[in-house]
Amino acid sequence: NEIGQVTAAHKPLVISVMTGIRCARLQAALGINTPIIRAMPNMPAQIHESMTAIWAQANILAAHKSAAEKILKTINQRNIIK
C-alpha cells in the first residue's frame, strides 16, 4: 500500500484520533516501525474546553511524546495515560 511505503521510508509521527481503530491495525497499514500515538479528545474540543487522553506505545521516543503534547495543547488540556 502506498501510504505504508511512505511511512516506512520516512517514519513520521502519526497521531490517531480514530475511534475503534487499534494501533495494531494502524501499524499493519503504516508499518511496524511507525511511531503512533493515540489521542482521544472529548466533544468540547470544538470550543477549546476539553480534555484529551494521550496513549503512546512503549517504544515511542520522548521527542514524539513531546511533539504530540505541543500539538494537542493548542486544542485543550492533555492527560498522558501510562
XYZ file of N, CA, C and O in Angstrom:
328
model
N 0.837 -1.170 0.000
C 0.000 0.000 0.000
C 0.880 1.229 0.000
O 1.938 1.256 0.598
N 0.446 2.243 -0.687
C 1.263 3.431 -0.930
C 1.632 4.178 0.352
O 2.775 4.569 0.544
N 0.683 4.376 1.246
C 0.990 5.113 2.475
C 1.957 4.328 3.353
O 2.823 4.904 4.009
N 1.846 3.022 3.355
C 2.778 2.184 4.100
C 4.198 2.333 3.595
O 5.148 2.333 4.378
N 4.377 2.471 2.299
C 5.703 2.671 1.722
C 6.294 4.008 2.150
O 7.469 4.116 2.467
N 5.456 5.045 2.178
C 5.923 6.378 2.579
C 6.304 6.390 4.056
O 7.362 6.888 4.428
N 5.449 5.822 4.910
C 5.759 5.834 6.339
C 6.963 4.951 6.656
O 7.741 5.283 7.541
N 7.129 3.871 5.941
C 8.298 3.010 6.162
C 9.585 3.749 5.826
O 10.594 3.602 6.513
N 9.538 4.562 4.802
C 10.728 5.293 4.369
C 11.046 6.488 5.273
O 12.201 6.770 5.549
N 10.007 7.186 5.748
C 10.227 8.443 6.476
C 9.953 8.377 7.975
O 10.364 9.266 8.705
N 9.217 7.372 8.427
C 8.876 7.165 9.842
C 8.321 8.422 10.518
O 8.832 8.858 11.556
N 7.274 9.025 9.970
C 6.686 10.207 10.613
C 5.911 9.814 11.863
O 5.459 8.677 11.991
N 5.757 10.742 12.770
C 4.903 10.523 13.929
C 3.455 10.584 13.454
O 3.056 11.517 12.771
N 2.673 9.582 13.808
C 1.259 9.546 13.456
C 0.463 9.703 14.749
O 0.655 8.958 15.696
N -0.406 10.717 14.775
C -1.305 10.918 15.910
C -2.694 10.526 15.434
O -3.263 11.159 14.550
N -3.218 9.474 16.026
C -4.514 8.946 15.611
C -5.610 9.408 16.558
O -5.472 9.323 17.772
N -6.715 9.882 15.995
C -7.913 10.214 16.766
C -9.082 9.349 16.295
O -10.231 9.646 16.566
N -8.763 8.259 15.624
C -9.791 7.379 15.075
C -10.363 6.457 16.147
O -9.631 5.680 16.753
N -11.642 6.556 16.364
C -12.328 5.719 17.341
C -12.437 4.286 16.823
O -12.797 4.065 15.677
N -12.122 3.341 17.684
C -12.306 1.934 17.350
C -11.233 1.331 16.461
O -11.329 0.166 16.093
N -10.210 2.088 16.105
C -9.121 1.561 15.275
C -7.923 1.324 16.191
O -7.339 2.258 16.728
N -7.559 0.077 16.374
C -6.453 -0.277 17.263
C -5.105 0.048 16.618
O -4.978 0.051 15.392
N -4.117 0.275 17.474
C -2.766 0.570 16.978
C -2.226 -0.562 16.117
O -1.524 -0.318 15.145
N -2.557 -1.791 16.455
C -2.085 -2.930 15.657
C -2.578 -2.826 14.217
O -1.839 -3.135 13.276
N -3.804 -2.381 14.041
C -4.357 -2.222 12.692
C -3.650 -1.082 11.953
O -3.343 -1.200 10.758
N -3.383 0.016 12.666
C -2.658 1.125 12.046
C -1.254 0.697 11.649
O -0.788 1.014 10.556
N -0.592 -0.043 12.533
C 0.758 -0.495 12.217
C 0.776 -1.471 11.048
O 1.723 -1.473 10.276
N -0.256 -2.261 10.921
C -0.330 -3.176 9.775
C -0.377 -2.382 8.471
O 0.202 -2.790 7.468
N -1.060 -1.244 8.503
C -1.179 -0.423 7.294
C 0.013 0.506 7.098
O 0.433 0.750 5.965
N 0.571 1.020 8.210
C 1.619 2.040 8.122
C 3.030 1.510 8.264
O 3.981 2.192 7.926
N 3.163 0.311 8.794
C 4.492 -0.257 9.021
C 4.756 -0.385 10.507
O 4.397 0.491 11.296
N 5.364 -1.455 10.897
C 5.569 -1.795 12.300
C 6.420 -0.764 13.038
O 6.271 -0.567 14.235
N 7.317 -0.081 12.345
C 8.213 0.881 12.998
C 7.691 2.312 12.990
O 8.399 3.228 13.396
N 6.474 2.518 12.530
C 5.891 3.856 12.515
C 5.473 4.230 13.933
O 4.722 3.499 14.574
N 5.973 5.371 14.453
C 5.558 5.783 15.793
C 4.113 6.284 15.774
O 3.768 7.170 14.998
N 3.273 5.673 16.609
C 1.850 6.015 16.645
C 1.468 6.409 18.065
O 1.781 5.695 19.015
N 0.800 7.531 18.190
C 0.257 7.985 19.463
C -1.249 8.124 19.281
O -1.716 8.675 18.283
N -2.001 7.596 20.240
C -3.461 7.717 20.207
C -3.868 8.922 21.026
O -3.410 9.089 22.147
N -4.729 9.740 20.481
C -5.284 10.885 21.195
C -6.794 10.718 21.192
O -7.387 10.445 20.153
N -7.376 10.854 22.365
C -8.817 10.641 22.498
C -9.466 11.890 23.075
O -9.664 12.015 24.280
N -9.766 12.877 22.194
C -10.402 14.108 22.681
C -11.888 13.872 22.940
O -12.499 12.993 22.349
N -12.437 14.662 23.853
C -13.881 14.575 24.044
C -14.556 15.712 23.274
O -13.897 16.577 22.706
N -15.842 15.709 23.216
C -16.597 16.627 22.349
C -16.330 18.117 22.581
O -16.301 18.873 21.619
N -16.121 18.597 23.797
C -15.900 20.036 23.963
C -14.634 20.564 23.292
O -14.361 21.759 23.356
N -13.869 19.719 22.631
C -12.679 20.192 21.916
C -13.056 21.245 20.882
O -12.261 22.116 20.556
N -14.255 21.179 20.394
C -14.717 22.139 19.391
C -14.762 23.557 19.943
O -14.680 24.520 19.185
N -14.887 23.700 21.273
C -14.934 25.029 21.884
C -13.762 25.241 22.851
O -13.821 26.086 23.736
N -12.708 24.465 22.677
C -11.479 24.567 23.476
C -11.714 24.398 24.971
O -11.066 25.031 25.786
N -12.631 23.554 25.362
C -12.928 23.304 26.771
C -12.876 21.802 27.075
O -13.649 21.305 27.867
N -11.984 21.101 26.465
C -11.989 19.650 26.614
C -10.714 19.122 27.246
O -9.774 19.854 27.508
N -10.698 17.838 27.429
C -9.538 17.105 27.906
C -9.253 16.022 26.873
O -10.178 15.386 26.376
N -7.997 15.839 26.535
C -7.612 14.778 25.606
C -6.692 13.801 26.315
O -5.689 14.202 26.905
N -7.054 12.535 26.284
C -6.185 11.487 26.816
C -5.221 11.087 25.707
O -5.607 10.954 24.548
N -3.966 10.922 26.076
C -2.931 10.548 25.100
C -2.318 9.225 25.549
O -1.951 9.064 26.708
N -2.215 8.281 24.613
C -1.589 6.989 24.895
C -0.514 6.746 23.851
O -0.730 6.959 22.654
N 0.652 6.319 24.312
C 1.758 6.026 23.404
C 2.277 4.623 23.674
O 2.304 4.166 24.820
N 2.701 3.961 22.632
C 3.303 2.647 22.780
C 4.621 2.780 23.529
O 5.214 3.860 23.592
N 5.088 1.690 24.104
C 6.304 1.699 24.915
C 7.532 2.152 24.129
O 8.452 2.741 24.689
N 7.550 1.918 22.816
C 8.732 2.244 22.012
C 8.723 3.676 21.466
O 9.597 4.046 20.699
N 7.776 4.490 21.874
C 7.697 5.868 21.396
C 8.774 6.710 22.077
O 8.947 6.656 23.296
N 9.488 7.492 21.305
C 10.545 8.345 21.843
C 9.956 9.519 22.623
O 8.847 9.979 22.334
N 10.705 10.011 23.588
C 10.279 11.173 24.365
C 10.016 12.368 23.446
O 9.094 13.147 23.685
N 10.796 12.502 22.392
C 10.598 13.607 21.447
C 9.241 13.510 20.746
O 8.600 14.529 20.480
N 8.801 12.275 20.450
C 7.488 12.097 19.830
C 6.380 12.481 20.804
O 5.416 13.142 20.439
N 6.521 12.055 22.068
C 5.518 12.406 23.078
C 5.443 13.922 23.245
O 4.368 14.498 23.326
N 6.595 14.552 23.297
C 6.646 16.000 23.456
C 5.987 16.709 22.273
O 5.229 17.668 22.458
N 6.259 16.232 21.070
C 5.659 16.827 19.873
C 4.142 16.682 19.901
O 3.408 17.632 19.601
N 3.662 15.503 20.282
C 2.216 15.282 20.357
C 1.584 16.200 21.396
O 0.525 16.791 21.155
N 2.230 16.347 22.543
C 1.702 17.232 23.574
C 1.634 18.675 23.086
O 0.649 19.373 23.332
N 2.680 19.137 22.412
C 2.694 20.513 21.895
C 1.566 20.734 20.893
O 0.920 21.771 20.901
N 1.351 19.762 20.038
C 0.283 19.883 19.039
C -1.072 19.904 19.734
O -1.913 20.764 19.444
N -1.278 18.973 20.657
C -2.593 18.836 21.285
C -2.891 19.921 22.306
O -4.051 20.228 22.554
N -1.873 20.556 22.868
C -2.152 21.604 23.849
C -2.739 22.850 23.190
O -3.317 23.685 23.875
N -2.623 22.961 21.882
C -3.246 24.092 21.198
C -4.765 23.960 21.177
O -5.469 24.926 20.957
N -5.259 22.746 21.431
C -6.698 22.482 21.413
C -7.274 22.503 22.810
O -8.342 23.047 23.044
N -6.558 21.879 23.774
C -7.143 21.692 25.103
C -6.105 21.192 26.099
O -4.934 21.147 25.816
N -6.585 20.754 27.248
C -5.728 20.128 28.251
C -5.425 18.694 27.815
O -6.177 18.109 27.061
N -4.313 18.138 28.310
C -3.950 16.770 27.976
C -3.747 15.954 29.236
O -3.394 16.491 30.271
N -3.910 14.655 29.111
C -3.653 13.727 30.203
C -2.951 12.516 29.591
O -3.511 11.847 28.739
N -1.726 12.260 30.009
C -0.958 11.130 29.486
C -1.386 9.856 30.213
O -1.366 9.803 31.441
N -1.747 8.833 29.466
C -2.112 7.539 30.027
C -0.866 6.662 30.020
O -0.250 6.480 28.982
N -0.512 6.145 31.173
C 0.700 5.308 31.265
C 0.341 3.864 31.441
O -0.657 3.493 31.899
